Short mmCIF file of C-alpha atoms in Angstrom, two decimals:
data_model
loop_
_atom_site.label_atom_id
_atom_site.label_comp_id
_atom_site.label_asym_id
_atom_site.label_seq_id
_atom_site.Cartn_x
_atom_site.Cartn_y
_atom_site.Cartn_z
CA MET A 1 57.26 0.95 151.31
CA ILE A 2 55.50 -2.28 151.29
CA ASP A 3 57.44 -3.44 154.55
CA ALA A 4 55.81 -0.52 156.33
CA VAL A 5 52.41 -1.40 154.87
CA GLN A 6 52.56 -4.77 156.13
CA ALA A 7 54.03 -3.96 159.79
CA ARG A 8 51.12 -1.64 160.08
CA ALA A 9 48.69 -4.44 158.60
CA SER A 10 49.64 -6.68 161.46
CA LYS A 11 47.93 -4.32 163.87
CA LEU A 12 44.40 -4.55 161.94
CA SER A 13 43.66 -7.84 163.43
CA ARG A 14 40.52 -6.50 165.02
CA PHE A 15 40.90 -2.70 164.34
CA ALA A 16 40.13 -0.30 167.02
CA VAL A 17 36.99 -0.15 169.12
CA ALA A 18 33.91 1.20 167.39
CA PRO A 19 31.29 -1.42 167.23
CA TYR A 20 28.23 0.83 167.36
CA LEU A 21 29.20 3.14 164.48
CA VAL A 22 27.66 2.99 161.17
CA ARG A 23 29.15 0.39 158.69
CA ARG A 24 30.91 3.27 157.27
CA PHE A 25 32.76 2.24 154.13
CA SER A 26 29.53 0.74 152.43
CA PHE A 27 27.14 3.41 153.74
CA ARG A 28 29.41 6.52 153.68
CA LEU A 29 29.61 6.98 157.46
CA GLY A 30 29.68 9.77 159.70
CA GLY A 31 27.44 9.00 162.53
CA ILE A 32 25.26 11.97 163.11
CA GLY A 33 23.20 13.02 166.01
CA LYS A 34 20.55 15.71 166.32
CA ASN A 35 22.38 17.31 168.90
CA ILE A 36 25.71 17.23 170.68
CA PHE A 37 24.39 15.16 173.72
CA ASP A 38 23.12 12.39 171.63
CA ARG A 39 26.58 12.06 169.91
CA LYS A 40 28.57 12.34 173.08
CA TRP A 41 26.33 9.46 174.61
CA LEU A 42 27.19 7.47 171.48
CA TYR A 43 30.74 8.17 171.48
CA LYS A 44 30.89 7.09 175.12
CA LYS A 45 29.37 3.80 174.45
CA VAL A 46 31.72 3.19 171.73
CA GLN A 47 34.59 3.48 174.08
CA GLN A 48 32.97 1.25 176.53
CA SER A 49 32.98 -1.75 173.80
CA GLN A 50 34.91 -5.08 174.65
CA LEU A 51 34.92 -6.49 171.22
CA LEU A 52 37.02 -4.63 168.64
CA ARG A 53 35.58 -3.37 165.40
CA PHE A 54 36.90 -2.61 161.98
CA ALA A 55 36.76 1.23 162.31
CA THR A 56 38.84 3.44 164.24
CA CYS A 57 36.93 5.86 166.46
CA SER A 58 37.53 9.51 165.37
CA TRP A 59 35.86 12.20 167.43
CA ALA A 60 36.41 14.68 164.74
CA CYS A 61 34.97 12.40 161.94
CA PHE A 62 32.28 11.31 164.10
CA MET A 63 31.06 14.82 164.68
CA ARG A 64 31.23 15.50 160.67
CA PRO A 65 27.94 15.00 158.90
CA SER A 66 27.75 12.58 155.92
CA PRO A 67 24.99 11.78 153.51
CA VAL A 68 22.51 9.07 154.67
CA TYR A 69 19.41 7.76 153.00
CA VAL A 70 16.15 7.18 154.93
CA GLY A 71 15.61 3.49 153.69
CA ARG A 72 19.08 2.51 154.67
CA ALA A 73 19.77 4.45 157.69
CA ALA A 74 18.41 2.07 160.38
CA GLU A 75 20.22 -0.94 158.99
CA SER A 76 23.55 0.91 159.23
CA PHE A 77 23.57 0.94 163.01
CA CYS A 78 24.19 -1.82 165.59
CA ALA A 79 21.60 -3.11 168.15
CA LEU A 80 21.94 -0.55 170.78
CA ASN A 81 21.70 2.38 168.56
CA THR A 82 18.43 1.91 166.71
CA ASN A 83 16.45 3.01 169.78
CA ARG A 84 18.08 6.53 169.33
CA ASP A 85 17.97 9.10 166.74
CA TYR A 86 21.57 10.19 165.33
CA ILE A 87 20.68 10.65 161.73
CA THR A 88 20.54 13.77 159.69
CA ILE A 89 18.59 13.38 156.36
CA LEU A 90 20.29 15.39 153.60
CA SER A 91 18.52 16.99 150.75
CA ASP A 92 19.84 16.38 147.40
CA GLU A 93 21.28 19.89 147.45
CA GLY A 94 22.93 19.30 150.76
CA ARG A 95 24.41 15.96 149.69
CA GLU A 96 26.00 17.53 146.45
CA LYS A 97 27.19 20.27 148.67
CA LEU A 98 28.85 17.93 150.97
CA ILE A 99 30.23 15.92 148.19
CA LYS A 100 31.72 18.91 146.40
CA ASN A 101 33.26 20.14 149.46
CA GLU A 102 34.97 16.64 149.95
CA ILE A 103 36.40 16.43 146.71
CA ALA A 104 37.57 20.03 146.88
CA GLU A 105 39.19 19.21 149.97
CA LEU A 106 40.73 15.94 148.53
CA LEU A 107 42.08 17.85 145.38
CA SER A 108 43.55 20.61 147.59
CA GLN A 109 45.69 17.89 149.31
CA THR A 110 46.75 16.37 145.70
CA ASN A 111 50.04 17.59 144.27
CA THR A 112 48.64 17.13 140.61
CA THR A 113 51.79 19.05 139.35
CA GLU A 114 54.02 16.26 140.96
CA LEU A 115 51.70 13.51 139.74
CA VAL A 116 52.04 14.86 136.12
CA ARG A 117 55.91 15.00 136.47
CA ILE A 118 55.99 11.40 137.67
CA CYS A 119 53.69 9.99 135.10
CA THR A 120 55.48 11.94 132.16
CA GLY A 121 58.77 10.20 133.51
CA LEU A 122 56.99 6.72 133.48
CA ASN A 123 55.93 7.27 130.09
CA ASN A 124 59.15 8.15 128.43
CA GLY A 125 58.92 11.75 128.59
CA VAL A 126 55.45 12.08 126.84
CA LYS A 127 53.77 15.18 128.34
CA CYS A 128 50.45 14.76 130.14
CA ALA A 129 47.75 16.78 131.65
CA PHE A 130 45.59 16.38 134.79
CA ILE A 131 41.92 15.89 133.92
CA ALA A 132 39.38 16.02 136.82
CA GLY A 133 36.79 13.24 137.20
CA LYS A 134 33.10 14.26 137.47
CA HIS A 135 31.57 13.45 140.80
CA ILE A 136 28.15 14.91 140.77
CA GLU A 137 26.77 14.81 137.14
CA SER A 138 24.70 12.04 135.92
CA ASP A 139 27.47 10.48 134.20
CA ALA A 140 29.86 10.74 137.27
CA THR A 141 32.73 8.46 137.43
CA MET A 142 33.43 8.58 141.08
CA GLY A 143 32.32 5.57 143.05
CA CYS A 144 31.50 5.28 146.80
CA ALA A 145 35.19 4.27 147.61
CA LYS A 146 37.24 6.22 145.14
CA TYR A 147 37.75 9.32 143.51
CA GLN A 148 38.82 8.94 139.70
CA ALA A 149 40.59 11.36 137.57
CA TRP A 150 42.74 11.04 134.34
CA LEU A 151 46.09 11.74 132.96
CA SER A 152 45.87 12.55 129.24
CA PHE A 153 49.07 12.16 127.19
CA ASP A 154 50.04 14.06 124.18
CA ASN A 155 50.17 10.76 122.22
CA GLY A 156 46.63 9.91 122.92
CA GLU A 157 47.26 7.69 125.74
CA LYS A 158 44.94 7.87 128.82
CA TRP A 159 45.86 6.75 132.44
CA LEU A 160 43.40 6.33 135.27
CA LEU A 161 44.24 7.91 138.69
CA GLN A 162 42.18 6.65 141.77
CA ILE A 163 42.30 8.18 145.05
CA PRO A 164 40.51 6.64 148.04
CA ARG A 165 37.71 8.95 149.45
CA THR A 166 38.46 9.43 153.25
CA GLY A 167 36.68 12.85 153.92
CA ASN A 168 33.61 11.43 155.33
CA SER A 169 34.94 8.00 156.14
CA ASP A 170 36.55 6.78 159.12
CA VAL A 171 37.83 3.34 157.74
CA PRO A 172 41.50 3.12 159.30
CA SER A 173 44.24 4.58 157.25
CA GLU A 174 46.30 1.53 157.66
CA LEU A 175 43.56 -0.49 155.80
CA VAL A 176 43.05 2.19 153.11
CA GLU A 177 46.83 2.03 152.41
CA TYR A 178 46.94 -1.90 152.52
CA LEU A 179 43.97 -1.90 149.91
CA ILE A 180 45.88 0.32 147.53
CA ALA A 181 49.16 -1.54 148.12
CA SER A 182 47.35 -5.06 147.55
CA GLU A 183 45.39 -3.84 144.22
CA TYR A 184 48.85 -2.62 142.88
CA ALA A 185 50.15 -6.07 143.77
CA THR A 186 47.01 -7.77 142.39
CA LEU A 187 47.65 -6.03 138.90
CA ARG A 188 51.27 -6.90 138.89
CA PHE A 189 50.29 -10.50 139.65
CA LEU A 190 47.89 -10.45 136.73
CA GLU A 191 50.63 -9.20 134.25
CA ARG A 192 51.66 -12.77 134.24
CA MET A 193 48.37 -14.05 133.07
CA LYS A 194 46.51 -13.78 129.76
CA ILE A 195 43.79 -11.53 131.42
CA PRO A 196 42.57 -8.08 130.10
CA ALA A 197 43.24 -6.29 133.25
CA PRO A 198 44.79 -2.71 133.29
CA ARG A 199 48.54 -2.47 133.82
CA ALA A 200 49.65 -0.56 136.94
CA PHE A 201 52.16 2.21 136.66
CA ILE A 202 52.56 3.42 140.24
CA TYR A 203 51.07 3.74 143.44
CA GLY A 204 51.74 5.99 146.53
CA LEU A 205 50.78 6.08 150.18
CA ALA A 206 49.77 9.15 152.28
CA SER A 207 52.06 7.83 155.04
CA ASP A 208 55.08 7.52 153.12
CA PRO A 209 57.26 10.75 153.86
CA PHE A 210 58.75 10.31 150.23
CA ASN A 211 55.40 10.49 148.42
CA ARG A 212 55.24 14.09 147.37
CA VAL A 213 51.77 13.75 145.69
CA GLY A 214 50.35 14.13 149.20
CA VAL A 215 47.64 11.49 149.31
CA SER A 216 47.31 7.76 148.65
CA TYR A 217 46.81 6.88 145.00
CA ILE A 218 47.10 4.29 142.20
CA VAL A 219 47.74 4.85 138.47
CA MET A 220 46.63 2.38 136.11
CA GLN A 221 46.05 2.04 132.37
CA ALA A 222 42.76 3.27 131.32
CA LEU A 223 40.80 0.53 129.53
CA PRO A 224 38.05 0.82 126.64
CA GLY A 225 34.75 -0.66 126.71
CA ARG A 226 31.69 -0.15 128.84
CA PRO A 227 30.36 -2.10 131.97
CA PHE A 228 28.47 -5.46 131.44
CA HIS A 229 24.99 -5.64 132.75
CA ALA A 230 23.67 -9.12 132.36
CA HIS A 231 19.98 -7.95 132.86
CA LYS A 232 20.23 -5.83 129.83
CA VAL A 233 21.43 -8.02 127.10
CA SER A 234 20.11 -10.83 125.03
CA PRO A 235 20.66 -14.71 125.86
CA SER A 236 23.34 -14.97 123.04
CA GLN A 237 25.17 -11.84 124.17
CA LYS A 238 25.17 -13.14 127.93
CA ALA A 239 26.37 -16.41 126.67
CA LYS A 240 29.31 -15.09 124.62
CA VAL A 241 30.60 -13.25 127.60
CA LEU A 242 30.29 -16.51 129.98
CA GLU A 243 32.11 -18.08 127.46
CA GLN A 244 35.06 -15.70 127.86
CA VAL A 245 34.68 -15.86 131.64
CA ALA A 246 35.28 -19.54 131.30
CA GLU A 247 38.42 -18.90 129.31
CA ILE A 248 39.39 -16.29 131.92
CA MET A 249 39.04 -19.07 134.69
CA LEU A 250 41.13 -21.56 132.80
CA GLU A 251 43.94 -18.84 132.83
CA ILE A 252 43.52 -18.23 136.44
CA HIS A 253 43.55 -21.82 137.19
CA GLU A 254 47.05 -22.18 135.49
CA HIS A 255 48.33 -19.95 138.41
CA PRO A 256 47.68 -21.49 141.73
CA VAL A 257 49.36 -20.32 144.95
CA ARG A 258 49.61 -22.23 148.40
CA SER A 259 47.55 -19.92 150.63
CA ALA A 260 44.35 -17.74 150.81
CA GLY A 261 45.14 -14.23 151.37
CA SER A 262 45.63 -10.86 149.37
CA PRO A 263 48.59 -10.31 147.06
CA VAL A 264 51.35 -7.90 148.18
CA GLU A 265 54.86 -6.84 146.62
CA ASP A 266 57.81 -7.28 148.52
CA LYS A 267 61.40 -6.48 146.94
CA GLY A 268 59.70 -6.78 143.46
CA GLN A 269 58.14 -10.48 144.32
CA ILE A 270 54.49 -10.86 144.74
CA GLN A 271 53.49 -12.57 147.99
CA ILE A 272 50.20 -13.79 149.49
CA SER A 273 49.55 -11.91 152.89
CA THR A 274 46.80 -10.82 155.28
CA LEU A 275 43.28 -10.77 153.51
CA ALA A 276 42.48 -7.36 152.40
CA LYS A 277 38.81 -7.61 153.29
CA ASP A 278 35.56 -9.04 152.29
CA ARG A 279 33.59 -6.64 149.77
CA PHE A 280 31.51 -4.96 152.28
CA VAL A 281 34.43 -4.03 154.53
CA GLY A 282 32.71 -5.69 157.30
CA LEU A 283 35.15 -8.12 158.48
CA SER A 284 38.60 -7.56 160.12
CA THR A 285 41.77 -9.03 158.46
CA SER A 286 42.69 -12.63 158.74
CA GLY A 287 45.14 -15.01 157.13
CA PRO A 288 46.84 -15.94 155.16
CA CYS A 289 45.08 -19.53 155.38
CA THR A 290 46.63 -22.50 154.29
CA THR A 291 43.76 -24.76 154.04
CA PRO A 292 40.29 -24.38 152.75
CA LEU A 293 38.83 -25.53 156.16
CA GLU A 294 40.96 -22.80 157.98
CA TYR A 295 39.54 -20.17 155.48
CA ILE A 296 36.11 -21.08 156.06
CA LEU A 297 36.29 -21.13 159.81
CA ALA A 298 38.14 -17.80 160.14
CA ILE A 299 35.37 -16.11 158.06
CA THR A 300 32.35 -17.79 159.93
CA GLY A 301 34.08 -17.35 163.36
CA GLN A 302 34.35 -13.58 162.80
CA TYR A 303 30.63 -13.14 161.67
CA MET A 304 29.36 -15.09 164.75
CA ASP A 305 31.60 -12.79 167.10
CA LEU A 306 30.05 -9.64 165.50
CA ILE A 307 26.60 -11.06 165.60
CA ALA A 308 26.88 -12.14 169.23
CA ASP A 309 28.19 -8.52 170.16
CA GLY A 310 25.26 -6.79 168.49
CA GLN A 311 27.20 -5.28 165.53
CA LEU A 312 25.57 -7.51 162.69
CA HIS A 313 22.16 -8.38 162.02
CA HIS A 314 20.66 -7.24 165.31
CA LYS A 315 17.15 -7.43 164.12
CA HIS A 316 17.53 -11.21 163.57
CA PRO A 317 20.47 -12.19 166.02
CA LEU A 318 19.29 -15.85 166.22
CA GLU A 319 18.75 -16.74 162.75
CA ALA A 320 22.15 -14.76 161.80
CA PHE A 321 24.11 -16.62 164.40
CA LEU A 322 22.50 -20.18 163.18
CA PHE A 323 23.40 -19.22 159.72
CA TYR A 324 26.99 -18.88 160.27
CA HIS A 325 27.25 -21.62 163.09
CA TYR A 326 25.81 -24.12 160.68
CA LEU A 327 28.38 -23.32 158.05
CA HIS A 328 31.01 -23.38 160.73
CA HIS A 329 30.02 -26.56 162.08
CA ASN A 330 29.72 -28.28 158.40
CA GLY A 331 33.03 -26.57 157.28
CA ALA A 332 34.84 -29.74 156.95
CA ALA A 333 32.03 -31.28 154.76
CA ILE A 334 32.06 -28.15 152.55
CA VAL A 335 35.57 -28.07 151.73
CA THR A 336 35.70 -31.99 150.98
CA ALA A 337 35.70 -31.31 147.26
CA ASP A 338 38.28 -28.41 147.22
CA MET A 339 41.82 -28.67 145.76
CA GLN A 340 43.87 -29.07 148.84
CA GLY A 341 47.02 -26.98 148.98
CA SER A 342 45.91 -24.73 145.96
CA PHE A 343 44.36 -21.37 146.07
CA PHE A 344 43.38 -19.23 143.09
CA LEU A 345 42.94 -15.38 142.46
CA LYS A 346 39.25 -14.24 142.85
CA HIS A 347 37.68 -10.80 141.92
CA VAL A 348 35.62 -10.35 144.91
CA ASP A 349 33.28 -7.65 143.47
CA ASP A 350 32.11 -9.74 140.39
CA LYS A 351 28.54 -8.44 139.88
CA GLY A 352 29.23 -8.06 136.14
CA ASN A 353 30.02 -4.17 135.83
CA HIS A 354 33.52 -5.17 136.61
CA LEU A 355 33.62 -6.67 132.90
CA LEU A 356 34.29 -4.11 130.37
CA VAL A 357 32.85 -5.16 126.81
CA ASP A 358 32.83 -3.61 123.33
CA GLU A 359 30.21 -3.16 120.78
CA GLU A 360 30.47 -7.01 119.82
CA PHE A 361 30.45 -8.15 123.56
CA ASN A 362 34.00 -8.94 123.52
CA VAL A 363 35.47 -8.64 127.11
CA VAL A 364 38.14 -5.99 126.57
CA GLY A 365 38.86 -5.33 130.24
CA ILE A 366 38.41 -6.42 133.78
CA VAL A 367 38.52 -3.62 136.43
CA SER A 368 37.96 -2.83 140.07
CA TRP A 369 40.46 -5.48 141.58
CA GLN A 370 40.71 -3.53 144.98
CA PHE A 371 39.43 -6.55 147.26
CA ALA A 372 40.86 -9.39 145.17
CA ARG A 373 42.06 -12.25 146.99
CA THR A 374 43.17 -16.04 146.57
CA VAL A 375 40.57 -18.48 147.61
CA PRO A 376 39.71 -22.11 147.48
CA ALA A 377 38.72 -23.54 144.16
CA SER A 378 35.13 -23.79 145.16
CA GLU A 379 35.16 -20.03 145.44
CA ALA A 380 37.43 -18.91 142.63
CA PHE A 381 35.34 -21.26 139.94
CA GLY A 382 31.89 -21.67 141.83
CA ALA A 383 28.81 -19.69 141.59
CA SER A 384 29.30 -16.13 141.95
CA TYR A 385 27.29 -12.77 141.82
CA LEU A 386 27.93 -12.79 137.97
CA THR A 387 25.75 -15.61 137.41
CA ALA A 388 23.41 -15.21 140.54
CA ASP A 389 19.43 -14.84 140.70
CA LEU A 390 19.05 -13.08 143.81
CA ALA A 391 15.17 -13.68 143.36
CA SER A 392 15.71 -17.33 143.41
CA MET A 393 18.36 -17.13 146.31
CA TYR A 394 15.80 -15.42 148.69
CA SER A 395 12.96 -18.05 147.77
CA CYS A 396 14.16 -20.55 150.03
CA ASN A 397 14.54 -23.10 147.16
CA GLY A 398 16.95 -21.19 144.91
CA SER A 399 20.33 -22.92 144.17
CA VAL A 400 22.31 -23.12 141.07
CA THR A 401 21.03 -20.88 138.24
CA ASN A 402 20.61 -21.18 134.59
CA ASP A 403 23.86 -18.97 134.20
CA ASP A 404 25.88 -21.22 136.53
CA ARG A 405 25.00 -23.93 134.21
CA LEU A 406 25.77 -21.92 131.11
CA LEU A 407 29.27 -21.27 132.60
CA ALA A 408 29.64 -25.06 133.62
CA ASN A 409 28.82 -25.98 130.03
CA ALA A 410 31.44 -23.52 128.81
CA LEU A 411 33.86 -24.93 131.00
CA ARG A 412 33.02 -28.47 129.90
CA GLU A 413 33.28 -27.67 126.32
CA ARG A 414 36.91 -26.28 126.82
CA GLY A 415 37.77 -29.73 128.45
CA ALA A 416 37.98 -28.45 132.01
CA SER A 417 36.05 -31.35 133.48
CA ASP A 418 37.85 -30.84 136.98
CA LEU A 419 36.30 -27.32 137.28
CA VAL A 420 32.81 -28.08 136.12
CA SER A 421 31.52 -29.40 139.42
CA TYR A 422 32.22 -25.98 140.98
CA PRO A 423 29.56 -23.73 139.36
CA GLU A 424 27.08 -26.48 138.61
CA GLY A 425 27.35 -28.43 141.82
CA LYS A 426 26.52 -26.09 144.97
CA ASP A 427 26.35 -22.47 145.46
CA ILE A 428 27.45 -22.53 149.13
CA MET A 429 30.38 -20.00 148.85
CA ARG A 430 28.05 -17.57 147.19
CA ARG A 431 25.52 -17.92 149.98
CA LEU A 432 28.44 -17.69 152.72
CA HIS A 433 29.68 -14.23 151.26
CA HIS A 434 26.27 -12.93 150.50
CA GLY A 435 25.08 -13.68 154.02
CA LEU A 436 21.74 -12.55 154.86
CA GLY A 437 21.93 -9.33 152.85
CA ARG A 438 21.26 -5.80 154.16
CA GLY A 439 17.60 -4.52 155.24
CA SER A 440 16.41 -8.00 154.92
CA THR A 441 12.80 -8.63 156.44
CA THR A 442 12.50 -11.71 158.61
CA GLY A 443 10.99 -13.67 156.13
CA GLU A 444 13.86 -13.25 153.74
CA VAL A 445 16.21 -13.84 156.35
CA ARG A 446 14.54 -17.30 157.11
CA CYS A 447 14.48 -18.01 153.33
CA LEU A 448 18.11 -17.33 153.11
CA LEU A 449 18.77 -19.46 156.17
CA LYS A 450 16.74 -22.40 154.73
CA GLY A 451 18.33 -22.18 151.40
CA MET A 452 21.52 -22.32 152.87
CA VAL A 453 20.81 -25.43 154.87
CA LYS A 454 19.63 -27.06 151.83
CA ALA A 455 22.69 -26.25 149.72
CA VAL A 456 25.03 -27.48 152.40
CA SER A 457 23.17 -30.81 153.37
CA GLY A 458 20.39 -31.17 151.15
CA GLU A 459 17.93 -30.68 154.18
CA GLN A 460 14.56 -29.22 153.31
CA ILE A 461 13.30 -27.41 156.37
CA ASP A 462 9.59 -27.48 156.87
CA ASP A 463 9.12 -25.82 160.32
CA ILE A 464 11.90 -23.04 160.62
CA ASP A 465 11.04 -22.29 164.28
CA LEU A 466 11.29 -26.22 165.23
CA TRP A 467 14.58 -26.30 163.43
CA MET A 468 16.02 -23.17 165.01
CA GLU A 469 15.09 -24.44 168.46
CA SER A 470 16.95 -27.95 167.74
CA GLN A 471 20.17 -25.70 166.43
CA ARG A 472 19.88 -23.63 169.41
CA GLU A 473 20.38 -26.53 171.75
CA SER A 474 23.26 -27.64 169.60
CA CYS A 475 24.87 -24.32 170.43
CA ARG A 476 24.56 -24.83 174.02
CA HIS A 477 28.30 -25.00 174.78
CA ASP A 478 29.12 -21.83 172.57
CA SER A 479 30.31 -19.04 174.76
CA ARG A 480 28.43 -16.54 172.77
CA ARG A 481 24.95 -18.21 173.38
CA ARG A 482 24.11 -15.94 176.24
CA ALA A 483 24.96 -13.01 174.31
CA ILE A 484 22.46 -14.13 171.56
CA HIS A 485 19.79 -14.83 173.98
CA GLY A 486 20.10 -11.29 175.46
CA LEU A 487 19.84 -9.85 171.98
CA CYS A 488 16.80 -11.78 171.44
CA GLU A 489 14.97 -10.70 174.48
CA SER A 490 15.71 -7.21 173.61
CA ILE A 491 14.06 -7.10 170.21
#
């Protein structure tokens, strides 16, 4: 089955044409117009695009409404679409109705009887029952990407079922299936490590004719504990958790691989293949990469292409392009301290709530491995969202945080002198993957740009306009320069 997934994944290098659609996976897409003529106009503009985009263009899905929030709606469109009104703002009641209909349709496609039969067999014949998850209530367990339910066994065990939400999403089915297969392989890869990740039992893909469950899914061990939120705990509780994160890093360090990419399983063996995605599902697939520099250039190059095409950061095209151009141009200097030839598993969505803790703040589980990938050491062991201070990051001068230093000290106390420099050094990789944020003001964007330059080279920018003009000149031979100029003129 994984052979078929890999074969289909090879077609995802730029996915299908759709540069003017909502950045759907993060914002629950659905491109809605006030009337049929607006929607048909946008659909034609999509078809005219020359630069390929991560989402396919589905007329049926494009015409179907989805919930959109006023504050985020404008940011979810590209350059050409912000001058037109395509958005239907749903009331809370309308949104709930839409979600209920989506989940009802999803469950109608899911053969829960077959799922129960499979899981009973996997658990040595212990009978189980399907328990639907909550998706509307205040204690809802469903995220924006997956529907969650449980399989409850007669012996007291609980397994977690996750099904991708596709009802109001137009993320390519090939990508959805690749993410499922890669998460399963990642959990299998983690079994060789002393890390409290859930054990994966089985997965299925909707395109597999032998999958009688009927939908793509993954079943894994349900772990105890509650999500960790650093801003809600005491300093000593936070320090205790970071000490355990240091132990986890040391364990990951013992299992290097030779390329950057996402784990897949092939004939029972874990291999590193195409990068599954960034956490915002904004870039196309790439890799695997065999050097840290190749990894950096692949990511920054894609961002520059998308910005020049008006698909990203259309309100601040010059600042955004220069942000990634500077990283691209300084790629070799950025990776000089990296371990050449060695890459390490990284939990991409590591905001803190991926850690499950008990009442004593022991880390009892690490979940949500969907976008995990192998990355250079500077990213695997460096500054992350877990230790970030976003207020400081947006202040122009922010860099390494107190929590970064706490983690570095925890590594130092455990004799990991070769890893200490990553969290207490520079936060370049954190800034690279955070980028310019979403919905940022011009002032915030320029602060992020100045902070990134300072992190990379130590340069303090006093006059951002003068600096941007000098950098603009350095881009004079870049084929995307004319496109950036056109976008600036249209603002």
